[in-house]
Amino acid sequence: MNLESYDEKLEIAKSQLRNLGLKLTRTRLAVLRCFLSSKTPLTPKMIITKISEDSQNHKEIDHTSVYRILDNFHKYELIHEVHPGKGFVFCSHQTCNHPMHIMTLCTRCELFEEIPVPTELLSPTLWYLEEKRNFKPQEHFLQINGLCTKCQS
């Protein structure tokens, strides 16, 4: 679990955007703030509604811009798509050194967490795919759905 504060995560994300050559537009920052203030996945419609309701942001937000921003954030791995069709979540491992993560989604409250996994746990699976199935993994997405601690009680 990453313990950075909201402000630290925002600064890390801004730095990532600058490093990627993306401008820090008001709409991009508004989308970032939506992700950082949510503990559940967000659909594009939820993001548009949240930004429109926020008095600090412009009332009329360009829907196409939001979709374009989500495409770019996903392309550069700043967000992850939650399956099936649950929306997007901010990538919480921007500063960690773990190349592998498991995403957990509570099917009751939709709490979402990205958990770093030691490479040793998934390495046998990757080896099996490459050596025994002649399949070269390029990226992975592992999501496990279930009940969080709170919803189990």
GROMACS .gro file of N, CA and C in nm:
model
  459
    1MET      N    1   0.085  -0.118   0.000
    1MET     CA    2   0.000   0.000   0.000
    1MET      C    3   0.089   0.124   0.000
    2ASN      N    4   0.060   0.216  -0.090
    2ASN     CA    5   0.134   0.341  -0.093
    2ASN      C    6   0.076   0.438   0.009
    3LEU      N    7   0.162   0.504   0.085
    3LEU     CA    8   0.116   0.591   0.191
    3LEU      C    9   0.132   0.739   0.160
    4GLU      N   10   0.158   0.774   0.035
    4GLU     CA   11   0.173   0.915   0.001
    4GLU      C   12   0.041   0.988   0.021
    5SER      N   13   0.052   1.114   0.055
    5SER     CA   14  -0.068   1.196   0.073
    5SER      C   15  -0.124   1.235  -0.064
    6TYR      N   16  -0.243   1.292  -0.061
    6TYR     CA   17  -0.308   1.340  -0.184
    6TYR      C   18  -0.217   1.438  -0.256
    7ASP      N   19  -0.161   1.535  -0.183
    7ASP     CA   20  -0.075   1.636  -0.244
    7ASP      C   21   0.051   1.574  -0.304
    8GLU      N   22   0.109   1.476  -0.235
    8GLU     CA   23   0.228   1.409  -0.288
    8GLU      C   24   0.195   1.333  -0.416
    9LYS      N   25   0.080   1.263  -0.414
    9LYS     CA   26   0.039   1.189  -0.534
    9LYS      C   27   0.013   1.285  -0.650
   10LEU      N   28  -0.048   1.399  -0.620
   10LEU     CA   29  -0.075   1.498  -0.725
   10LEU      C   30   0.056   1.550  -0.784
   11GLU      N   31   0.153   1.581  -0.700
   11GLU     CA   32   0.282   1.629  -0.750
   11GLU      C   33   0.355   1.522  -0.831
   12ILE      N   34   0.347   1.396  -0.789
   12ILE     CA   35   0.409   1.287  -0.863
   12ILE      C   36   0.343   1.275  -1.001
   13ALA      N   37   0.210   1.281  -1.002
   13ALA     CA   38   0.137   1.271  -1.129
   13ALA      C   39   0.169   1.388  -1.221
   14LYS      N   40   0.176   1.508  -1.166
   14LYS     CA   41   0.212   1.625  -1.247
   14LYS      C   42   0.351   1.607  -1.308
   15SER      N   43   0.442   1.559  -1.228
   15SER     CA   44   0.578   1.535  -1.275
   15SER      C   45   0.579   1.431  -1.388
   16GLN      N   46   0.499   1.325  -1.371
   16GLN     CA   47   0.488   1.222  -1.475
   16GLN      C   48   0.438   1.285  -1.605
   17LEU      N   49   0.335   1.368  -1.595
   17LEU     CA   50   0.280   1.432  -1.715
   17LEU      C   51   0.385   1.519  -1.784
   18ARG      N   52   0.457   1.598  -1.704
   18ARG     CA   53   0.563   1.683  -1.762
   18ARG      C   54   0.670   1.598  -1.830
   19ASN      N   55   0.711   1.489  -1.763
   19ASN     CA   56   0.813   1.400  -1.820
   19ASN      C   57   0.768   1.335  -1.950
   20LEU      N   58   0.637   1.317  -1.965
   20LEU     CA   59   0.583   1.259  -2.087
   20LEU      C   60   0.561   1.364  -2.195
   21GLY      N   61   0.585   1.490  -2.160
   21GLY     CA   62   0.566   1.598  -2.255
   21GLY      C   63   0.422   1.643  -2.268
   22LEU      N   64   0.338   1.608  -2.169
   22LEU     CA   65   0.198   1.648  -2.172
   22LEU      C   66   0.180   1.775  -2.090
   23LYS      N   67   0.104   1.869  -2.143
   23LYS     CA   68   0.081   1.996  -2.073
   23LYS      C   69  -0.012   1.973  -1.955
   24LEU      N   70   0.006   2.055  -1.852
   24LEU     CA   71  -0.080   2.048  -1.734
   24LEU      C   72  -0.200   2.140  -1.753
   25THR      N   73  -0.291   2.096  -1.839
   25THR     CA   74  -0.410   2.176  -1.867
   25THR      C   75  -0.506   2.167  -1.748
   26ARG      N   76  -0.598   2.261  -1.744
   26ARG     CA   77  -0.696   2.263  -1.636
   26ARG      C   78  -0.780   2.135  -1.637
   27THR      N   79  -0.816   2.087  -1.756
   27THR     CA   80  -0.898   1.966  -1.766
   27THR      C   81  -0.818   1.844  -1.723
   28ARG      N   82  -0.693   1.833  -1.764
   28ARG     CA   83  -0.609   1.720  -1.720
   28ARG      C   84  -0.596   1.718  -1.568
   29LEU      N   85  -0.571   1.835  -1.511
   29LEU     CA   86  -0.558   1.843  -1.365
   29LEU      C   87  -0.689   1.809  -1.296
   30ALA      N   88  -0.800   1.849  -1.354
   30ALA     CA   89  -0.930   1.817  -1.296
   30ALA      C   90  -0.955   1.666  -1.298
   31VAL      N   91  -0.918   1.600  -1.408
   31VAL     CA   92  -0.932   1.455  -1.418
   31VAL      C   93  -0.842   1.387  -1.315
   32LEU      N   94  -0.719   1.434  -1.304
   32LEU     CA   95  -0.627   1.379  -1.203
   32LEU      C   96  -0.685   1.391  -1.063
   33ARG      N   97  -0.738   1.508  -1.032
   33ARG     CA   98  -0.796   1.530  -0.898
   33ARG      C   99  -0.913   1.436  -0.871
   34CYS      N  100  -0.991   1.408  -0.974
   34CYS     CA  101  -1.102   1.312  -0.958
   34CYS      C  102  -1.049   1.176  -0.916
   35PHE      N  103  -0.947   1.130  -0.987
   35PHE     CA  104  -0.890   0.999  -0.954
   35PHE      C  105  -0.830   0.997  -0.814
   36LEU      N  106  -0.756   1.101  -0.781
   36LEU     CA  107  -0.687   1.102  -0.653
   36LEU      C  108  -0.782   1.115  -0.534
   37SER      N  109  -0.901   1.166  -0.558
   37SER     CA  110  -0.997   1.181  -0.448
   37SER      C  111  -1.096   1.065  -0.442
   38SER      N  112  -1.080   0.964  -0.526
   38SER     CA  113  -1.174   0.852  -0.529
   38SER      C  114  -1.107   0.722  -0.486
   39LYS      N  115  -1.180   0.642  -0.412
   39LYS     CA  116  -1.130   0.510  -0.373
   39LYS      C  117  -1.197   0.400  -0.454
   40THR      N  118  -1.284   0.440  -0.545
   40THR     CA  119  -1.352   0.344  -0.630
   40THR      C  120  -1.326   0.379  -0.776
   41PRO      N  121  -1.342   0.283  -0.866
   41PRO     CA  122  -1.322   0.311  -1.008
   41PRO      C  123  -1.418   0.418  -1.058
   42LEU      N  124  -1.373   0.495  -1.156
   42LEU     CA  125  -1.453   0.603  -1.214
   42LEU      C  126  -1.475   0.580  -1.362
   43THR      N  127  -1.598   0.593  -1.405
   43THR     CA  128  -1.629   0.587  -1.547
   43THR      C  129  -1.610   0.727  -1.605
   44PRO      N  130  -1.597   0.738  -1.736
   44PRO     CA  131  -1.586   0.872  -1.796
   44PRO      C  132  -1.704   0.961  -1.757
   45LYS      N  133  -1.824   0.906  -1.756
   45LYS     CA  134  -1.943   0.984  -1.720
   45LYS      C  135  -1.933   1.035  -1.576
   46MET      N  136  -1.885   0.953  -1.484
   46MET     CA  137  -1.869   0.994  -1.345
   46MET      C  138  -1.768   1.107  -1.334
   47ILE      N  139  -1.660   1.099  -1.411
   47ILE     CA  140  -1.557   1.203  -1.409
   47ILE      C  141  -1.614   1.334  -1.461
   48ILE      N  142  -1.686   1.328  -1.572
   48ILE     CA  143  -1.745   1.449  -1.630
   48ILE      C  144  -1.843   1.513  -1.532
   49THR      N  145  -1.926   1.432  -1.469
   49THR     CA  146  -2.023   1.482  -1.371
   49THR      C  147  -1.951   1.546  -1.252
   50LYS      N  148  -1.850   1.477  -1.201
   50LYS     CA  149  -1.777   1.528  -1.084
   50LYS      C  150  -1.709   1.661  -1.114
   51ILE      N  151  -1.646   1.670  -1.230
   51ILE     CA  152  -1.579   1.795  -1.267
   51ILE      C  153  -1.680   1.907  -1.287
   52SER      N  154  -1.792   1.875  -1.351
   52SER     CA  155  -1.896   1.976  -1.376
   52SER      C  156  -1.956   2.028  -1.245
   53GLU      N  157  -1.966   1.943  -1.145
   53GLU     CA  158  -2.023   1.983  -1.016
   53GLU      C  159  -1.925   2.059  -0.927
   54ASP      N  160  -1.796   2.046  -0.958
   54ASP     CA  161  -1.694   2.112  -0.877
   54ASP      C  162  -1.691   2.261  -0.910
   55SER      N  163  -1.713   2.343  -0.810
   55SER     CA  164  -1.721   2.488  -0.833
   55SER      C  165  -1.588   2.550  -0.875
   56GLN      N  166  -1.476   2.482  -0.849
   56GLN     CA  167  -1.346   2.537  -0.887
   56GLN      C  168  -1.318   2.520  -1.036
   57ASN      N  169  -1.390   2.433  -1.098
   57ASN     CA  170  -1.365   2.404  -1.239
   57ASN      C  171  -1.473   2.465  -1.327
   58HIS      N  172  -1.443   2.469  -1.456
   58HIS     CA  173  -1.539   2.523  -1.551
   58HIS      C  174  -1.664   2.436  -1.553
   59LYS      N  175  -1.778   2.499  -1.570
   59LYS     CA  176  -1.906   2.428  -1.567
   59LYS      C  177  -1.923   2.338  -1.690
   60GLU      N  178  -1.888   2.387  -1.805
   60GLU     CA  179  -1.902   2.308  -1.926
   60GLU      C  180  -1.768   2.245  -1.962
   61ILE      N  181  -1.761   2.116  -1.943
   61ILE     CA  182  -1.637   2.045  -1.976
   61ILE      C  183  -1.658   1.971  -2.108
   62ASP      N  184  -1.557   1.973  -2.191
   62ASP     CA  185  -1.564   1.906  -2.320
   62ASP      C  186  -1.551   1.755  -2.299
   63HIS      N  187  -1.658   1.683  -2.328
   63HIS     CA  188  -1.660   1.538  -2.307
   63HIS      C  189  -1.552   1.468  -2.389
   64THR      N  190  -1.531   1.516  -2.511
   64THR     CA  191  -1.428   1.455  -2.597
   64THR      C  192  -1.290   1.469  -2.534
   65SER      N  193  -1.264   1.583  -2.471
   65SER     CA  194  -1.135   1.604  -2.404
   65SER      C  195  -1.114   1.504  -2.292
   66VAL      N  196  -1.219   1.477  -2.216
   66VAL     CA  197  -1.207   1.381  -2.106
   66VAL      C  198  -1.172   1.243  -2.160
   67TYR      N  199  -1.241   1.201  -2.265
   67TYR     CA  200  -1.211   1.071  -2.325
   67TYR      C  201  -1.068   1.066  -2.380
   68ARG      N  202  -1.025   1.175  -2.442
   68ARG     CA  203  -0.889   1.183  -2.496
   68ARG      C  204  -0.787   1.174  -2.382
   69ILE      N  205  -0.814   1.245  -2.272
   69ILE     CA  206  -0.725   1.242  -2.156
   69ILE      C  207  -0.718   1.101  -2.099
   70LEU      N  208  -0.833   1.035  -2.087
   70LEU     CA  209  -0.833   0.898  -2.036
   70LEU      C  210  -0.753   0.805  -2.127
   71ASP      N  211  -0.767   0.822  -2.258
   71ASP     CA  212  -0.688   0.741  -2.352
   71ASP      C  213  -0.538   0.762  -2.331
   72ASN      N  214  -0.497   0.888  -2.316
   72ASN     CA  215  -0.355   0.917  -2.294
   72ASN      C  216  -0.307   0.864  -2.159
   73PHE      N  217  -0.386   0.886  -2.054
   73PHE     CA  218  -0.348   0.836  -1.921
   73PHE      C  219  -0.333   0.683  -1.923
   74HIS      N  220  -0.424   0.617  -1.995
   74HIS     CA  221  -0.418   0.471  -2.004
   74HIS      C  222  -0.297   0.428  -2.086
   75LYS      N  223  -0.273   0.496  -2.196
   75LYS     CA  224  -0.158   0.466  -2.283
   75LYS      C  225  -0.026   0.476  -2.206
   76TYR      N  226  -0.014   0.577  -2.120
   76TYR     CA  227   0.109   0.598  -2.045
   76TYR      C  228   0.107   0.533  -1.906
   77GLU      N  229   0.008   0.446  -1.884
   77GLU     CA  230  -0.004   0.367  -1.762
   77GLU      C  231  -0.018   0.452  -1.635
   78LEU      N  232  -0.083   0.567  -1.649
   78LEU     CA  233  -0.113   0.649  -1.532
   78LEU      C  234  -0.243   0.603  -1.466
   79ILE      N  235  -0.325   0.532  -1.544
   79ILE     CA  236  -0.448   0.475  -1.491
   79ILE      C  237  -0.460   0.331  -1.540
   80HIS      N  238  -0.545   0.254  -1.474
   80HIS     CA  239  -0.573   0.118  -1.515
   80HIS      C  240  -0.723   0.104  -1.538
   81GLU      N  241  -0.758   0.026  -1.638
   81GLU     CA  242  -0.899  -0.001  -1.662
   81GLU      C  243  -0.941  -0.119  -1.575
   82VAL      N  244  -1.051  -0.103  -1.506
   82VAL     CA  245  -1.103  -0.207  -1.418
   82VAL      C  246  -1.207  -0.287  -1.496
   83HIS      N  247  -1.196  -0.415  -1.489
   83HIS     CA  248  -1.285  -0.503  -1.565
   83HIS      C  249  -1.383  -0.570  -1.472
   84PRO      N  250  -1.499  -0.607  -1.515
   84PRO     CA  251  -1.556  -0.579  -1.647
   84PRO      C  252  -1.633  -0.448  -1.648
   85GLY      N  253  -1.588  -0.353  -1.727
   85GLY     CA  254  -1.657  -0.228  -1.749
   85GLY      C  255  -1.682  -0.142  -1.626
   86LYS      N  256  -1.594  -0.148  -1.528
   86LYS     CA  257  -1.614  -0.074  -1.403
   86LYS      C  258  -1.553   0.066  -1.407
   87GLY      N  259  -1.482   0.102  -1.511
   87GLY     CA  260  -1.422   0.234  -1.519
   87GLY      C  261  -1.271   0.227  -1.507
   88PHE      N  262  -1.214   0.335  -1.453
   88PHE     CA  263  -1.069   0.348  -1.442
   88PHE      C  264  -1.029   0.386  -1.301
   89VAL      N  265  -0.905   0.351  -1.264
   89VAL     CA  266  -0.848   0.391  -1.135
   89VAL      C  267  -0.709   0.448  -1.161
   90PHE      N  268  -0.668   0.538  -1.074
   90PHE     CA  269  -0.535   0.596  -1.085
   90PHE      C  270  -0.430   0.491  -1.049
   91CYS      N  271  -0.322   0.486  -1.122
   91CYS     CA  272  -0.213   0.393  -1.095
   91CYS      C  273  -0.141   0.435  -0.969
   92SER      N  274  -0.143   0.351  -0.868
   92SER     CA  275  -0.085   0.388  -0.739
   92SER      C  276   0.061   0.349  -0.724
   93HIS      N  277   0.119   0.292  -0.827
   93HIS     CA  278   0.259   0.250  -0.813
   93HIS      C  279   0.358   0.336  -0.892
   94GLN      N  280   0.327   0.463  -0.904
   94GLN     CA  281   0.413   0.553  -0.980
   94GLN      C  282   0.554   0.563  -0.922
   95THR      N  283   0.567   0.547  -0.791
   95THR     CA  284   0.698   0.567  -0.729
   95THR      C  285   0.758   0.438  -0.673
   96CYS      N  286   0.688   0.327  -0.687
   96CYS     CA  287   0.744   0.205  -0.629
   96CYS      C  288   0.832   0.135  -0.733
   97ASN      N  289   0.909   0.041  -0.687
   97ASN     CA  290   1.001  -0.032  -0.775
   97ASN      C  291   0.951  -0.172  -0.807
   98HIS      N  292   0.824  -0.198  -0.781
   98HIS     CA  293   0.769  -0.330  -0.810
   98HIS      C  294   0.712  -0.332  -0.951
   99PRO      N  295   0.764  -0.421  -1.037
   99PRO     CA  296   0.714  -0.425  -1.174
   99PRO      C  297   0.579  -0.496  -1.187
  100MET      N  298   0.541  -0.571  -1.082
  100MET     CA  299   0.418  -0.649  -1.091
  100MET      C  300   0.322  -0.611  -0.979
  101HIS      N  301   0.194  -0.608  -1.015
  101HIS     CA  302   0.089  -0.572  -0.920
  101HIS      C  303  -0.034  -0.658  -0.944
  102ILE      N  304  -0.110  -0.675  -0.838
  102ILE     CA  305  -0.241  -0.739  -0.848
  102ILE      C  306  -0.343  -0.634  -0.808
  103MET      N  307  -0.448  -0.623  -0.887
  103MET     CA  308  -0.555  -0.532  -0.854
  103MET      C  309  -0.665  -0.611  -0.785
  104THR      N  310  -0.714  -0.558  -0.672
  104THR     CA  311  -0.826  -0.622  -0.603
  104THR      C  312  -0.945  -0.527  -0.608
  105LEU      N  313  -1.062  -0.584  -0.634
  105LEU     CA  314  -1.185  -0.505  -0.642
  105LEU      C  315  -1.291  -0.571  -0.554
  106CYS      N  316  -1.341  -0.495  -0.457
  106CYS     CA  317  -1.449  -0.544  -0.372
  106CYS      C  318  -1.578  -0.539  -0.454
  107THR      N  319  -1.643  -0.652  -0.467
  107THR     CA  320  -1.764  -0.660  -0.550
  107THR      C  321  -1.885  -0.597  -0.481
  108ARG      N  322  -1.873  -0.566  -0.352
  108ARG     CA  323  -1.985  -0.504  -0.280
  108ARG      C  324  -1.972  -0.352  -0.276
  109CYS      N  325  -1.859  -0.301  -0.226
  109CYS     CA  326  -1.843  -0.155  -0.210
  109CYS      C  327  -1.757  -0.092  -0.319
  110GLU      N  328  -1.698  -0.173  -0.406
  110GLU     CA  329  -1.613  -0.132  -0.517
  110GLU      C  330  -1.482  -0.068  -0.474
  111LEU      N  331  -1.439  -0.093  -0.349
  111LEU     CA  332  -1.306  -0.049  -0.306
  111LEU      C  333  -1.204  -0.119  -0.395
  112PHE      N  334  -1.108  -0.041  -0.442
  112PHE     CA  335  -1.009  -0.092  -0.537
  112PHE      C  336  -0.870  -0.068  -0.480
  113GLU      N  337  -0.785  -0.168  -0.487
  113GLU     CA  338  -0.648  -0.152  -0.438
  113GLU      C  339  -0.551  -0.218  -0.534
  114GLU      N  340  -0.440  -0.153  -0.553
  114GLU     CA  341  -0.332  -0.205  -0.638
  114GLU      C  342  -0.221  -0.250  -0.545
  115ILE      N  343  -0.192  -0.379  -0.543
  115ILE     CA  344  -0.099  -0.436  -0.446
  115ILE      C  345   0.028  -0.482  -0.518
  116PRO      N  346   0.145  -0.431  -0.474
  116PRO     CA  347   0.269  -0.480  -0.534
  116PRO      C  348   0.291  -0.627  -0.498
  117VAL      N  349   0.339  -0.703  -0.595
  117VAL     CA  350   0.362  -0.846  -0.576
  117VAL      C  351   0.509  -0.875  -0.603
  118PRO      N  352   0.574  -0.951  -0.513
  118PRO     CA  353   0.712  -0.987  -0.541
  118PRO      C  354   0.724  -1.061  -0.675
  119THR      N  355   0.823  -1.028  -0.751
  119THR     CA  356   0.844  -1.088  -0.882
  119THR      C  357   0.846  -1.240  -0.875
  120GLU      N  358   0.900  -1.293  -0.764
  120GLU     CA  359   0.911  -1.439  -0.750
  120GLU      C  360   0.776  -1.510  -0.758
  121LEU      N  361   0.669  -1.440  -0.721
  121LEU     CA  362   0.537  -1.504  -0.723
  121LEU      C  363   0.482  -1.522  -0.864
  122LEU      N  364   0.505  -1.426  -0.952
  122LEU     CA  365   0.451  -1.436  -1.087
  122LEU      C  366   0.552  -1.487  -1.189
  123SER      N  367   0.678  -1.491  -1.153
  123SER     CA  368   0.781  -1.537  -1.246
  123SER      C  369   0.755  -1.678  -1.300
  124PRO      N  370   0.712  -1.773  -1.217
  124PRO     CA  371   0.683  -1.906  -1.273
  124PRO      C  372   0.574  -1.903  -1.380
  125THR      N  373   0.475  -1.819  -1.364
  125THR     CA  374   0.368  -1.808  -1.463
  125THR      C  375   0.422  -1.750  -1.594
  126LEU      N  376   0.504  -1.646  -1.581
  126LEU     CA  377   0.563  -1.586  -1.701
  126LEU      C  378   0.656  -1.684  -1.771
  127TRP      N  379   0.734  -1.758  -1.693
  127TRP     CA  380   0.823  -1.861  -1.750
  127TRP      C  381   0.741  -1.965  -1.825
  128TYR      N  382   0.634  -2.012  -1.762
  128TYR     CA  383   0.547  -2.113  -1.824
  128TYR      C  384   0.492  -2.063  -1.958
  129LEU      N  385   0.445  -1.940  -1.959
  129LEU     CA  386   0.390  -1.885  -2.083
  129LEU      C  387   0.494  -1.879  -2.193
  130GLU      N  388   0.615  -1.835  -2.157
  130GLU     CA  389   0.721  -1.821  -2.258
  130GLU      C  390   0.776  -1.956  -2.302
  131GLU      N  391   0.811  -2.041  -2.207
  131GLU     CA  392   0.881  -2.165  -2.239
  131GLU      C  393   0.789  -2.280  -2.282
  132LYS      N  394   0.676  -2.291  -2.220
  132LYS     CA  395   0.589  -2.406  -2.248
  132LYS      C  396   0.475  -2.375  -2.345
  133ARG      N  397   0.435  -2.248  -2.351
  133ARG     CA  398   0.325  -2.211  -2.439
  133ARG      C  399   0.371  -2.125  -2.557
  134ASN      N  400   0.502  -2.096  -2.562
  134ASN     CA  401   0.559  -2.015  -2.669
  134ASN      C  402   0.483  -1.883  -2.687
  135PHE      N  403   0.457  -1.818  -2.574
  135PHE     CA  404   0.385  -1.691  -2.572
  135PHE      C  405   0.472  -1.589  -2.501
  136LYS      N  406   0.499  -1.477  -2.566
  136LYS     CA  407   0.584  -1.372  -2.510
  136LYS      C  408   0.499  -1.264  -2.447
  137PRO      N  409   0.483  -1.263  -2.312
  137PRO     CA  410   0.405  -1.158  -2.248
  137PRO      C  411   0.470  -1.021  -2.266
  138GLN      N  412   0.388  -0.923  -2.297
  138GLN     CA  413   0.438  -0.787  -2.311
  138GLN      C  414   0.389  -0.697  -2.198
  139GLU      N  415   0.272  -0.728  -2.147
  139GLU     CA  416   0.218  -0.655  -2.032
  139GLU      C  417   0.121  -0.750  -1.964
  140HIS      N  418   0.082  -0.714  -1.844
  140HIS     CA  419  -0.013  -0.799  -1.773
  140HIS      C  420  -0.113  -0.713  -1.698
  141PHE      N  421  -0.226  -0.775  -1.671
  141PHE     CA  422  -0.328  -0.713  -1.587
  141PHE      C  423  -0.391  -0.826  -1.508
  142LEU      N  424  -0.372  -0.824  -1.378
  142LEU     CA  425  -0.427  -0.929  -1.293
  142LEU      C  426  -0.518  -0.863  -1.192
  143GLN      N  427  -0.646  -0.895  -1.202
  143GLN     CA  428  -0.746  -0.838  -1.112
  143GLN      C  429  -0.818  -0.953  -1.044
  144ILE      N  430  -0.830  -0.942  -0.913
  144ILE     CA  431  -0.903  -1.042  -0.837
  144ILE      C  432  -1.021  -0.973  -0.769
  145ASN      N  433  -1.140  -1.022  -0.797
  145ASN     CA  434  -1.262  -0.967  -0.738
  145ASN      C  435  -1.301  -1.049  -0.617
  146GLY      N  436  -1.351  -0.982  -0.515
  146GLY     CA  437  -1.391  -1.049  -0.392
  146GLY      C  438  -1.449  -0.949  -0.294
  147LEU      N  439  -1.436  -0.977  -0.165
  147LEU     CA  440  -1.488  -0.889  -0.060
  147LEU      C  441  -1.374  -0.834   0.024
  148CYS      N  442  -1.375  -0.702   0.045
  148CYS     CA  443  -1.275  -0.638   0.131
  148CYS      C  444  -1.303  -0.674   0.277
  149THR      N  445  -1.212  -0.639   0.364
  149THR     CA  446  -1.226  -0.670   0.506
  149THR      C  447  -1.356  -0.615   0.563
  150LYS      N  448  -1.387  -0.490   0.530
  150LYS     CA  449  -1.509  -0.427   0.582
  150LYS      C  450  -1.634  -0.500   0.537
  151CYS      N  451  -1.639  -0.541   0.411
  151CYS     CA  452  -1.759  -0.605   0.358
  151CYS      C  453  -1.772  -0.753   0.398
  152GLN      N  454  -1.665  -0.811   0.450
  152GLN     CA  455  -1.672  -0.948   0.497
  152GLN      C  456  -1.746  -0.959   0.630
  153SER      N  457  -1.749  -0.847   0.705
  153SER     CA  458  -1.814  -0.855   0.837
  153SER      C  459  -1.962  -0.832   0.832
   0.00000   0.00000   0.00000
